[in-house]
CSV table of C-alpha atoms and ligand atoms in Angstrom, one decimal:
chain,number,residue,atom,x,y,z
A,1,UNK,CA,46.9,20.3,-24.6
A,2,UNK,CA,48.9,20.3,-21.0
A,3,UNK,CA,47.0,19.7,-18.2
A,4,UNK,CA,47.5,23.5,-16.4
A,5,UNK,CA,47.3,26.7,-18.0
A,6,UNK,CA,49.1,29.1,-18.2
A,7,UNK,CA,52.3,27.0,-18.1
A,8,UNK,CA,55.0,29.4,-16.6
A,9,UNK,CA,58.2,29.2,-18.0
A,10,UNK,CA,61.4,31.4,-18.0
A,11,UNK,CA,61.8,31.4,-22.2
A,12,UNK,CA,58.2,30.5,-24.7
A,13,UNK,CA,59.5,30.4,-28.1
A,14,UNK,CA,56.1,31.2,-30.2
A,15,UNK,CA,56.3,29.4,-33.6
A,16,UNK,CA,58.6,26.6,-34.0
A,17,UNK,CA,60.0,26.4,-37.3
A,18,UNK,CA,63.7,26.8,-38.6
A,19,UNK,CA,64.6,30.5,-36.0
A,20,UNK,CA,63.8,28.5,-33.4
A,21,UNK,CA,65.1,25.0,-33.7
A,22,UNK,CA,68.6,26.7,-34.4
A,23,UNK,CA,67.7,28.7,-31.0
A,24,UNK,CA,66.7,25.4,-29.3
A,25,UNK,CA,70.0,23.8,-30.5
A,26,UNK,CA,72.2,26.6,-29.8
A,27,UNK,CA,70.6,26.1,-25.9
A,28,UNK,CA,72.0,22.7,-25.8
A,29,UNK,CA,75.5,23.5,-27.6
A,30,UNK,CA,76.1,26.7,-24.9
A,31,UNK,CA,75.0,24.4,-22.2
A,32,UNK,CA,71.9,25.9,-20.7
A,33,UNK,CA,70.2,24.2,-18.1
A,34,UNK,CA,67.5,24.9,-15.2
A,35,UNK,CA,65.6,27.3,-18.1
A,36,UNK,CA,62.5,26.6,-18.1
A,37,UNK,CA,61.0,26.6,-21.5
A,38,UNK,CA,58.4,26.4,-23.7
A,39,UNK,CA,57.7,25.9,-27.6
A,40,UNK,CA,54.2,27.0,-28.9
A,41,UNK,CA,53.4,25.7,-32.3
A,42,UNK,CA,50.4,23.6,-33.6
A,43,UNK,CA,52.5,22.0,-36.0
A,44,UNK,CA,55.8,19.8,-34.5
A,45,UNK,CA,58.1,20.4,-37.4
A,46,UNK,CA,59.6,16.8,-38.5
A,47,UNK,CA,61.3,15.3,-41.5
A,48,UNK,CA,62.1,17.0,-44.8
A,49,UNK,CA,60.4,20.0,-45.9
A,50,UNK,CA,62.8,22.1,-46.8
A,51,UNK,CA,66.7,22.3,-47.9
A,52,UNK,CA,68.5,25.0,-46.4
A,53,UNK,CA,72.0,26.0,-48.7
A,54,UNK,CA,74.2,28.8,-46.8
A,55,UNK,CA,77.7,29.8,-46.8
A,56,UNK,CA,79.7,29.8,-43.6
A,57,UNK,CA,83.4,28.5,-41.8
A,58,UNK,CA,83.6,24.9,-41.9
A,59,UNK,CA,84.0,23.0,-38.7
A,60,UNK,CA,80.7,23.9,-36.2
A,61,UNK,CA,78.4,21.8,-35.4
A,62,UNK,CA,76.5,21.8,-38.3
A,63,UNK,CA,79.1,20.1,-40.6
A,64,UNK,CA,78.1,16.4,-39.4
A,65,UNK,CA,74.6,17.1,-40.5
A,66,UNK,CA,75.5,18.9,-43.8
A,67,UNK,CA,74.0,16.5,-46.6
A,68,UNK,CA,76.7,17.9,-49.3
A,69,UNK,CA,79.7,21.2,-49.2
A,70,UNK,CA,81.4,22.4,-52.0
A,71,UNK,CA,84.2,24.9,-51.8
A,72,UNK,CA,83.9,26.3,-55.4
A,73,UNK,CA,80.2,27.1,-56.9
A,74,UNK,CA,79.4,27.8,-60.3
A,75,UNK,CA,77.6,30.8,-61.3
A,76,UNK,CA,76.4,30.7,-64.8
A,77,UNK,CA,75.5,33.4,-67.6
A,78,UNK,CA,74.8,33.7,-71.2
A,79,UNK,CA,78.2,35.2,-71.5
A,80,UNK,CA,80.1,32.3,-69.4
A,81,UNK,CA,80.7,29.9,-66.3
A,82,UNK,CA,82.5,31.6,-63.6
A,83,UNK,CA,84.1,29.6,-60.9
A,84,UNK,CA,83.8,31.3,-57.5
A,85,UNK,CA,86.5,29.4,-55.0
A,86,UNK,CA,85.0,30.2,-51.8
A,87,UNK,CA,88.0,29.7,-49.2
A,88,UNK,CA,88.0,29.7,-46.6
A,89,UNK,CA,83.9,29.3,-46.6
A,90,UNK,CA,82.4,26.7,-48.1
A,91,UNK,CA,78.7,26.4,-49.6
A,92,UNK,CA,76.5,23.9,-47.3
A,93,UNK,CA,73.2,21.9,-47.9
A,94,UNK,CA,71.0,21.3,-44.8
A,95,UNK,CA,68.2,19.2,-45.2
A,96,UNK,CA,65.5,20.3,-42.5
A,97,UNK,CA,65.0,16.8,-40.9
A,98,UNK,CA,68.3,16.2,-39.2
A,99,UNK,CA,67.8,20.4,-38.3
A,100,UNK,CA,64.4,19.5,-36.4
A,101,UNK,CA,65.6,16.3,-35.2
A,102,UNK,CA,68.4,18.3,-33.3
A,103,UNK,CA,66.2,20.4,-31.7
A,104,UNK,CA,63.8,17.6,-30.7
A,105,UNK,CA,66.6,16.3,-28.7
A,106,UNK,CA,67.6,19.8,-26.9
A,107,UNK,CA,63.8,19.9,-26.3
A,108,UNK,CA,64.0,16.8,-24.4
A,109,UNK,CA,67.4,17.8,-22.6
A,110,UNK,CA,66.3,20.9,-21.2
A,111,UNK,CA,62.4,19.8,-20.2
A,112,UNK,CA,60.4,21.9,-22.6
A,113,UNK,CA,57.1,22.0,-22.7
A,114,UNK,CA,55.1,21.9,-26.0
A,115,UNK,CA,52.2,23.1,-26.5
A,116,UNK,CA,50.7,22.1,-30.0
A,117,UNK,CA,48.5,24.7,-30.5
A,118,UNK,CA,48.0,28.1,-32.4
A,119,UNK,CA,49.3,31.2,-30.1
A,120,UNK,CA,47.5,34.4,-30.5
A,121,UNK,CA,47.8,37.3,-29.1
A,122,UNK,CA,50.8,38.1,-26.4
A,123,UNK,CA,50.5,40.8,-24.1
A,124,UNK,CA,53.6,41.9,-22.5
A,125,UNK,CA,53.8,44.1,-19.3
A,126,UNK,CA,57.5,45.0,-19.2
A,127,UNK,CA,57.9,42.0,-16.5
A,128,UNK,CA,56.2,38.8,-18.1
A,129,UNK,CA,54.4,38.4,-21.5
A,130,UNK,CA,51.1,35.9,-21.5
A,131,UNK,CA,51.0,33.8,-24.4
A,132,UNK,CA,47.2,34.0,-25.2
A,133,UNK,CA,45.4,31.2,-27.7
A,134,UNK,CA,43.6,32.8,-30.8
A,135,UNK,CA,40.5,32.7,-28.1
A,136,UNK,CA,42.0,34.4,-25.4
A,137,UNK,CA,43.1,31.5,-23.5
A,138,UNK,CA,46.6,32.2,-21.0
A,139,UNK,CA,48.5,29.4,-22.4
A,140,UNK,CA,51.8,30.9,-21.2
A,141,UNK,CA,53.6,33.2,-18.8
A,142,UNK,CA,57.1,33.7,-20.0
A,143,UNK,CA,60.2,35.9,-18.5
A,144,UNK,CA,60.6,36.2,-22.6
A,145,UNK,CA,59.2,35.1,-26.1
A,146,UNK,CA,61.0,34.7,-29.3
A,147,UNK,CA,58.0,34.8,-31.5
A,148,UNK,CA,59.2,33.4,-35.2
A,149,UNK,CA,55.6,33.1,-36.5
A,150,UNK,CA,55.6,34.5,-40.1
A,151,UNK,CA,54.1,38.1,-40.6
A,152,UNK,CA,54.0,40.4,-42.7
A,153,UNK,CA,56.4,43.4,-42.2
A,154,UNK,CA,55.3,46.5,-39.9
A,155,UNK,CA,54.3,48.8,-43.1
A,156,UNK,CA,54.4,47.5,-46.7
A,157,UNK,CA,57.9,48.4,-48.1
A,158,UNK,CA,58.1,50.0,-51.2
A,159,UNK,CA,59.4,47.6,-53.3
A,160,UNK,CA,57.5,44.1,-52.6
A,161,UNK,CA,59.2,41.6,-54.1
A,162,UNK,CA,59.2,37.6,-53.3
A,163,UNK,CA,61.8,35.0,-54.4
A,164,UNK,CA,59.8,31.7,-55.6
A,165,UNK,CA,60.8,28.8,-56.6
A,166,UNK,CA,59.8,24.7,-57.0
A,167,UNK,CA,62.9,22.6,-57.1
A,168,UNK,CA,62.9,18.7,-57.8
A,169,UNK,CA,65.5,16.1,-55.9
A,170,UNK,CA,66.0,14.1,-58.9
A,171,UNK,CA,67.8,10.3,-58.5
A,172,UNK,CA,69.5,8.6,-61.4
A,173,UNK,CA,70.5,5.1,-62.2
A,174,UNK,CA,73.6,6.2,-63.3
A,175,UNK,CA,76.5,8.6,-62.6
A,176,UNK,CA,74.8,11.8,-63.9
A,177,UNK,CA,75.7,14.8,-61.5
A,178,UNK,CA,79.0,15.9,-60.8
A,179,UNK,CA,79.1,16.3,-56.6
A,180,UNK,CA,82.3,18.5,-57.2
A,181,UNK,CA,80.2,21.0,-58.7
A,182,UNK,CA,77.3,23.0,-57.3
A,183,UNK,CA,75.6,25.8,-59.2
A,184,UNK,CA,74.8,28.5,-57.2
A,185,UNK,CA,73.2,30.8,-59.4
A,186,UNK,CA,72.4,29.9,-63.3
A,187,UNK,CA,71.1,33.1,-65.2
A,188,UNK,CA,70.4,31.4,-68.8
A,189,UNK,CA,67.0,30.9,-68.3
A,190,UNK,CA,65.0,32.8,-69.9
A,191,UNK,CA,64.5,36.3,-67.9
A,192,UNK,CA,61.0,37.1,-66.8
A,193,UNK,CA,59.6,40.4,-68.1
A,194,UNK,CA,59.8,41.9,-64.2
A,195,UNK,CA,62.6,40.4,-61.8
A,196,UNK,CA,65.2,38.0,-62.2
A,197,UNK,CA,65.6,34.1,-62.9
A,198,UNK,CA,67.9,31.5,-62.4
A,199,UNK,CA,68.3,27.9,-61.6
A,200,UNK,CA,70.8,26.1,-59.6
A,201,UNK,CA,72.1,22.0,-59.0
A,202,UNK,CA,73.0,21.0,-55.8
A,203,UNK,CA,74.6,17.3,-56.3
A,204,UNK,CA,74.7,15.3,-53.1
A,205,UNK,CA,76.3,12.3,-55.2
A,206,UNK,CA,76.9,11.6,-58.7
A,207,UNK,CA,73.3,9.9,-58.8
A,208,UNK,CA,71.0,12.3,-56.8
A,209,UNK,CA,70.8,16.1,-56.7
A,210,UNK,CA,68.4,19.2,-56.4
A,211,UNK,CA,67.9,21.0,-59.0
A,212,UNK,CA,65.5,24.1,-58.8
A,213,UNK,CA,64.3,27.1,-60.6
A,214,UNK,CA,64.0,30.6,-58.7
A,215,UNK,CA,62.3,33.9,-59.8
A,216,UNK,CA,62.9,36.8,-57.9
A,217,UNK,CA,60.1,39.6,-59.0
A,218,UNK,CA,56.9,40.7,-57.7
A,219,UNK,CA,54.3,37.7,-59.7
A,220,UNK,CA,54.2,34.1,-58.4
A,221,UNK,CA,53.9,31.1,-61.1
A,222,UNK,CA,51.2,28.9,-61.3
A,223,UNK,CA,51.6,25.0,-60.7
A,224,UNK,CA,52.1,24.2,-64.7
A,225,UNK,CA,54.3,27.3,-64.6
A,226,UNK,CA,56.9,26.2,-62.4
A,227,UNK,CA,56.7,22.5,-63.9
A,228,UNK,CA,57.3,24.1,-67.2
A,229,UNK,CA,60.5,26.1,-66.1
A,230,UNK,CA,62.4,23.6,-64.5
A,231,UNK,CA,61.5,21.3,-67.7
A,232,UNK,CA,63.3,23.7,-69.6
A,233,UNK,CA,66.1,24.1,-67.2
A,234,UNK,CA,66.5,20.8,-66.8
A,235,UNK,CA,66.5,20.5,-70.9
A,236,UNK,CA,69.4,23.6,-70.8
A,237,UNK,CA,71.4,21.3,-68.5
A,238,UNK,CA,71.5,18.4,-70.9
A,239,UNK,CA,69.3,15.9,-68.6
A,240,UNK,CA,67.2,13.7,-69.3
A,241,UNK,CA,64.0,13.8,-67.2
A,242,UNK,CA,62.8,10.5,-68.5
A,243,UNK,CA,65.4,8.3,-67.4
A,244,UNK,CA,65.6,10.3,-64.1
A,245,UNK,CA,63.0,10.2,-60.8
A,246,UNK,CA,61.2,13.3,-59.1
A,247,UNK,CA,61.8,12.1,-55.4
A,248,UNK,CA,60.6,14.9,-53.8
A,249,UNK,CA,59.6,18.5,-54.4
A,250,UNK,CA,60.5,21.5,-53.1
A,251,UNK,CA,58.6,24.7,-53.5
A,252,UNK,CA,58.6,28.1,-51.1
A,253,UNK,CA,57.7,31.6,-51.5
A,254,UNK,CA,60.7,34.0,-49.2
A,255,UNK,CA,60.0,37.8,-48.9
A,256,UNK,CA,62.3,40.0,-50.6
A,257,UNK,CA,60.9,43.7,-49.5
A,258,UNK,CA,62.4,46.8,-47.7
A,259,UNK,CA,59.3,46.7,-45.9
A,260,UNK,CA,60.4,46.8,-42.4
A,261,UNK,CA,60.4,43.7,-39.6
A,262,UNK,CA,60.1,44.7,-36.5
A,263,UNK,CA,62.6,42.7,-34.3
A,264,UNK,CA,61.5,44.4,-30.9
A,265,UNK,CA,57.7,44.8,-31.0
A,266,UNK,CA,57.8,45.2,-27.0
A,267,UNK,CA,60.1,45.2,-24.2
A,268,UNK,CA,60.2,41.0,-23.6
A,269,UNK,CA,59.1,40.1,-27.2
A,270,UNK,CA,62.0,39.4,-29.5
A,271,UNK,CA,61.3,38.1,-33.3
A,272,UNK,CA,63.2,36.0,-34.9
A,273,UNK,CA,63.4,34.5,-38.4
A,274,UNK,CA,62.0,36.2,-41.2
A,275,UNK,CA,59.4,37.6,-39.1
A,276,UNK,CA,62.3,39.4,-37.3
A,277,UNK,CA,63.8,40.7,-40.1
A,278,UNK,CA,66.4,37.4,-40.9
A,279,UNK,CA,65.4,37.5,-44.7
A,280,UNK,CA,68.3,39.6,-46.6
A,281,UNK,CA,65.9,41.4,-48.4
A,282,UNK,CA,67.9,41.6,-51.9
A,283,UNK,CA,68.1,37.7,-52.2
A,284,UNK,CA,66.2,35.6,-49.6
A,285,UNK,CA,68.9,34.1,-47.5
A,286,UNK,CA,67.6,33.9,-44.3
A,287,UNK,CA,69.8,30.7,-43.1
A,288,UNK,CA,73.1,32.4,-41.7
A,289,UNK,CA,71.0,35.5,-39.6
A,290,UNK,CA,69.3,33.1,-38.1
A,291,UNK,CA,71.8,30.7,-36.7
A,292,UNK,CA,74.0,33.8,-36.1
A,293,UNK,CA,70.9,35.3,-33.9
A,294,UNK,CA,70.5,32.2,-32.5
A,295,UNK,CA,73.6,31.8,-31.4
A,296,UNK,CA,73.9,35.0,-29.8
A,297,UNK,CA,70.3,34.5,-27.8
A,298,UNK,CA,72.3,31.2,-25.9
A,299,UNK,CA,75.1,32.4,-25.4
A,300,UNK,CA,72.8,35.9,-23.5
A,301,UNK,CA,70.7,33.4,-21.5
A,302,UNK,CA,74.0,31.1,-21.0
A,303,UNK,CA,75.2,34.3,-19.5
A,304,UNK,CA,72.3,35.4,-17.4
A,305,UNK,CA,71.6,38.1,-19.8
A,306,UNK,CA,68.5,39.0,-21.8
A,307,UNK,CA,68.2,37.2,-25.0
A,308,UNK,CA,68.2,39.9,-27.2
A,309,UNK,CA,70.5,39.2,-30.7
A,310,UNK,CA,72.1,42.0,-32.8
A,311,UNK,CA,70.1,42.9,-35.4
A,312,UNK,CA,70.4,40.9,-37.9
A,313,UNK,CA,71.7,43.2,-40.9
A,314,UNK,CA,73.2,46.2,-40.1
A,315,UNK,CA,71.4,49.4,-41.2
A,316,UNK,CA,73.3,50.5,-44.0
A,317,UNK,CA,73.0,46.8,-45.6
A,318,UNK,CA,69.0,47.3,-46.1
A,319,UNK,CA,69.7,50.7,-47.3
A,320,UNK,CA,71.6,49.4,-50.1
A,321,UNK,CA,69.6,46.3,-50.8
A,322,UNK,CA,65.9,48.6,-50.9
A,323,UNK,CA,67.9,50.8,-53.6
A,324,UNK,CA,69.0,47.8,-55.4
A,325,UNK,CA,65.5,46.2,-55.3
A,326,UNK,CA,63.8,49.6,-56.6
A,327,UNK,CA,66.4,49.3,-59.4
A,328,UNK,CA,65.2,46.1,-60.3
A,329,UNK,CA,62.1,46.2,-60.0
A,330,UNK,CA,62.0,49.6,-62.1
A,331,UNK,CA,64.0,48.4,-64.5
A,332,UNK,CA,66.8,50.9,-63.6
A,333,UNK,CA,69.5,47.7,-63.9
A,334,UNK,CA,68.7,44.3,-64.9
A,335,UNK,CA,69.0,41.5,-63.0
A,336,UNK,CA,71.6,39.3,-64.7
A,337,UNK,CA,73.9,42.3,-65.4
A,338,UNK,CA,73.4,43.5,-61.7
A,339,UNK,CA,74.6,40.0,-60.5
A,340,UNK,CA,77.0,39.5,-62.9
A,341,UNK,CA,78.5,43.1,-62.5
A,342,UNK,CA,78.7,41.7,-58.3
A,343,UNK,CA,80.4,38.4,-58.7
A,344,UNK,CA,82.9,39.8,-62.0
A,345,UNK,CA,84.0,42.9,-59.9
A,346,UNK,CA,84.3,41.3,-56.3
A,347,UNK,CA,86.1,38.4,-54.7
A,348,UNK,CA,83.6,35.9,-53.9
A,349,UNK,CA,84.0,35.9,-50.3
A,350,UNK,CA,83.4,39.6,-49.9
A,351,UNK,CA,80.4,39.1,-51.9
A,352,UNK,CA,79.1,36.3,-49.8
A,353,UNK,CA,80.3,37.8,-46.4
A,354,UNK,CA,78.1,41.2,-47.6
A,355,UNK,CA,75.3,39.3,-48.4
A,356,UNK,CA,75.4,37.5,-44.9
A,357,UNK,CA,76.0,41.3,-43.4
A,358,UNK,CA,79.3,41.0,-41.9
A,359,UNK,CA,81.5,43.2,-44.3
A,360,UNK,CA,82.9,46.4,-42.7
A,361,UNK,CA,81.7,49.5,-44.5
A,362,UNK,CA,84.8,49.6,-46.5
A,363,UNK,CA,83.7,46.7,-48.4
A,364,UNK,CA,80.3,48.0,-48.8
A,365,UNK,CA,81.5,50.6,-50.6
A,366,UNK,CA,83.8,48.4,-52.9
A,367,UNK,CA,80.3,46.1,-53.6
A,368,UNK,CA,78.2,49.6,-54.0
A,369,UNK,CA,81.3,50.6,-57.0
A,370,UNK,CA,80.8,47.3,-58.6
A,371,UNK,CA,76.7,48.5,-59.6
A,372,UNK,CA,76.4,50.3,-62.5
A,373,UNK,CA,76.7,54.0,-61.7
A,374,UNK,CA,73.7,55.9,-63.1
A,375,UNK,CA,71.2,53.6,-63.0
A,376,UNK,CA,72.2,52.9,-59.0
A,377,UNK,CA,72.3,57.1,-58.7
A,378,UNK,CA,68.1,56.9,-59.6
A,379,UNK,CA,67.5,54.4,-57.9
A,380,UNK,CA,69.1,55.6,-54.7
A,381,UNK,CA,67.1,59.5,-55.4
A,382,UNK,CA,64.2,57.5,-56.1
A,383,UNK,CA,64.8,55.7,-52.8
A,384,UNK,CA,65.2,59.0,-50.8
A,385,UNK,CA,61.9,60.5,-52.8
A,386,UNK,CA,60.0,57.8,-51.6
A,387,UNK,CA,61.1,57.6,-47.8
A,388,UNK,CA,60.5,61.4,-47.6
A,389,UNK,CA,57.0,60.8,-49.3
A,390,UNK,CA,56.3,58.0,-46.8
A,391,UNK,CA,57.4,60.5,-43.9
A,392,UNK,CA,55.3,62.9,-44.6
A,393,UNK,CA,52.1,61.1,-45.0
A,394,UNK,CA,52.8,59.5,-41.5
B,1,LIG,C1,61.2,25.6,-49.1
B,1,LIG,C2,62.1,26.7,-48.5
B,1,LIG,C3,63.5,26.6,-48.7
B,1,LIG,C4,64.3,27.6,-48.2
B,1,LIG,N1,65.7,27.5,-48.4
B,1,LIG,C5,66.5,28.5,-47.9
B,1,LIG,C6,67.9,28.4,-48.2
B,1,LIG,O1,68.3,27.5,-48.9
B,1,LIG,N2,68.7,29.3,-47.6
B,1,LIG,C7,68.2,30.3,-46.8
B,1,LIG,O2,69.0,31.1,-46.3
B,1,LIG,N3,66.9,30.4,-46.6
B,1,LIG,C8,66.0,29.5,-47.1
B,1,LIG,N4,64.7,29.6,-46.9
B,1,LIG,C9,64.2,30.8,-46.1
B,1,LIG,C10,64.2,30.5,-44.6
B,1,LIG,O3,65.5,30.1,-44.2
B,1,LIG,C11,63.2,29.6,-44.1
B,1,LIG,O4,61.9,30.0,-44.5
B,1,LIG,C12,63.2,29.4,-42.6
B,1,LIG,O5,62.5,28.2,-42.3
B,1,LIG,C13,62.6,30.5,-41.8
B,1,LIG,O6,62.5,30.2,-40.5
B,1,LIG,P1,61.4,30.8,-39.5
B,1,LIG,O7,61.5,30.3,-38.2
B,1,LIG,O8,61.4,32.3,-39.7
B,1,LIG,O9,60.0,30.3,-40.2
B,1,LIG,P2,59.4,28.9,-40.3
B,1,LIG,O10,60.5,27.9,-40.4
B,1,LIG,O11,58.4,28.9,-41.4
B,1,LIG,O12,58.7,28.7,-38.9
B,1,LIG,C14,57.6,29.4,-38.5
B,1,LIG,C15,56.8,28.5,-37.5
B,1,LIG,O13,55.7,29.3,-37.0
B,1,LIG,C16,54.6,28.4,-36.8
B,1,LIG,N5,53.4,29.1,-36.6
B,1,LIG,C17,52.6,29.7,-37.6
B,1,LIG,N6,51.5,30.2,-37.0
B,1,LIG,C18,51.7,30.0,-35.7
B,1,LIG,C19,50.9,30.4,-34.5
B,1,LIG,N7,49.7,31.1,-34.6
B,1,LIG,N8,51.3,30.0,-33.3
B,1,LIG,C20,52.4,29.3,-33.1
B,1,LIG,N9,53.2,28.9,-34.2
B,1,LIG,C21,52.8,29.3,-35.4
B,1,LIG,C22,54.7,27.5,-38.0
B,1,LIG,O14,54.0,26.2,-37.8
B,1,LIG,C23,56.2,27.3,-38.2
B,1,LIG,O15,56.6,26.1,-37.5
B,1,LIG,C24,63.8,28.7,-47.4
B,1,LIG,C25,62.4,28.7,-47.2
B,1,LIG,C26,61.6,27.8,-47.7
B,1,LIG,C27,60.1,27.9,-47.5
């Protein structure tokens, strides 16, 4: 613990996970000095404990730490292999530890001070918010806090879905992936009564590459059932798990609900991550909001402004992505046609740029006319029967 509480500090970001080591690097890249800042978190994230894959320009900062790019992806069906060229974005693998280890060495450029310990409540007067310990303990007063600790959203949404997944870094002897070819989405495994499944391969060389499998629905696996999938995926990709090694294993659980995140819970509080609403609700990316937020919260304090980001999909973008996960989920459409329907009927990089929540409402309503009509129609009334429902018991 630091020697004097409350430590006072200009900037406390509360949690310190992926949100904020993008905002901590972003700091050092807009070339913010004299802020004062803290980082609150009991756990000082190091090493590898998760892969980040995202879509974006090439040439920012992040390229030197990119472990693998592609600029074509597979996706995958029972009905064929489509090749999605992505210019002029390109697909990127992150592994988390050269992400954490960048924002260890902001940390140490601008001063911060960490505090590794759980922060509880934070009480903001309109002038300063007091970090408090689960106890009640001041451990910070802060001009502002970027609070990315994960939470649920404000009021359960109506459709409460989570994307899933366990994915194994495999290493080979021998040549065995092909690094030209990443899949982003394979839809051949078998579907799951409720949601959608798919597995993907990222190759970072011919001899090591992650392969995962993903449900999106509303059950989570058990331990043998995850193992058992990507046995069976890996089997459907012609690999032979025997003569291969499970380096490491990946698993996660990312909301996927139009429950809503509150980004602005008081004046000097701003969330950020998927606690802030990052998470694009109708397939888990969260990567490309939060180094897009995190961006624009340097470049405001770079500025002398307050760091408040855009929020980080635009209105209209949840609207469509709550109708299209009550069509799911109610069986309205299913998955592999809805996705199928989106990458046959659109040029990939409109479908990409959508799903990051840049497209101008034209495009949106060129992706809306590539969903199949009727089912889309109920699920959009059902949609507007249960916000009015939800009105009118509040
Ligand atoms: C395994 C995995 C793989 C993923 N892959 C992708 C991907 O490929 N592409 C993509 O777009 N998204 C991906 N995501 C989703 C998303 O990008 C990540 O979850 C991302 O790390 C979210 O960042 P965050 O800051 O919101 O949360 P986190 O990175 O989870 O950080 C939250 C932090 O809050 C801290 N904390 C918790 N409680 C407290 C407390 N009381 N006080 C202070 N701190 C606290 C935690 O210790 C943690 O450090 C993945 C998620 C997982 C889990």
């Amino acid at each position: 613990m630091h020697a004097s509480f409350p430590v006072d500090v200009d900037l406390a970001l509360v949690g310190g996970g992926g949100a904020a080591s993008l905002v901590l690097a972003a700091l050092d890249r807009h070339g913010v000095t004299g802020l004062r800042v803290a980082v609150v978190d009991p756990v000082h994230k190091r090493g590898q404990d998760r892969t980040w894959a995202f879509w974006g320009l090439p040439g920012d900062d992040l390229d030197p730490l990119l472990s693998a790019s592609w600029s074509q992806v597979d996706v995958v069906t029972p009905a064929g292999r489509r090749v999605l060229t992505l210019d002029p974005l390109r697909y990127g693998m992150l592994r988390s530890a050269p992400v954490y280890d960048r924002a260890a060495a902001a940390e140490r450029r601008l001063d911060a001070v960490r505090i590794s310990a759980p922060a509880g409540e934070l009480r903001d007067d309109g002038e300063r918010v007091v970090v408090r310990d689960p106890d009640g303990r001041d451990l910070v007063r802060a001009g502002w806090v970027l609070d990315s600790r994960p939470r649920r959203p404000k009021r359960p949404g109506r459709t409460r879905w989570l994307q899933h997944f366990r994915g194994w870094w495999l290493a080979a002897d021998r040549p065995t992936f092909d690094p030209q070819r990443a899949v982003l989405m394979d839809f051949r495994t078998p579907q799951p009564e409720r949601g959608v499944s798919f597995g993907y391969v990222l190759p970072v060389d011919d001899r090591f590459a992650l392969v995962e499998y993903t449900e999106f629905g509303p059950e989570l696996l058990d331990d043998a059932g995850y193992d058992a999938a990507l046995c069976a995926y890996a089997d459907l990709l012609g690999l032979d798990l025997a003569a291969l090694r499970v380096r490491e294993v990946e698993d996660g659980v990312i909301p996927m609900t139009d429950g809503p995140f509150e980004s602005r819970p008081s004046p000097r509080v701003v969330r950020l991550g998927t606690a802030g609403g990052a998470t694009r609700p109708s397939t888990g990316f969260t990567f490309s909001a939060m180094l897009r937020q995190a961006d624009q919260v340097a470049r405001a304090l770079a500025e002398g402004r307050p760091p408040v980001p855009a929020p980080a999909y635009p209105g209209r973008h949840l609207w469509m992505d709550a109708v299209a996960l009550r069509a799911l989920d109610r069986g309205h459409v299913g998955g592999v046609e809805f996705f199928e329907r989106l990458f046959d009927r659109n040029p990939p990089e409109r479908v990409l740029r959508f799903l990051d929540g840049v497209t101008s409402p034209a495009e949106d309503l060129a992706v809306m006319r590539s969903s199949p009509l009727l089912p889309m129609t109920g699920a959009v009334l059902g949609d507007a029967a249960g916000r009015l429902r939800a009105r009118l018991r509040r």
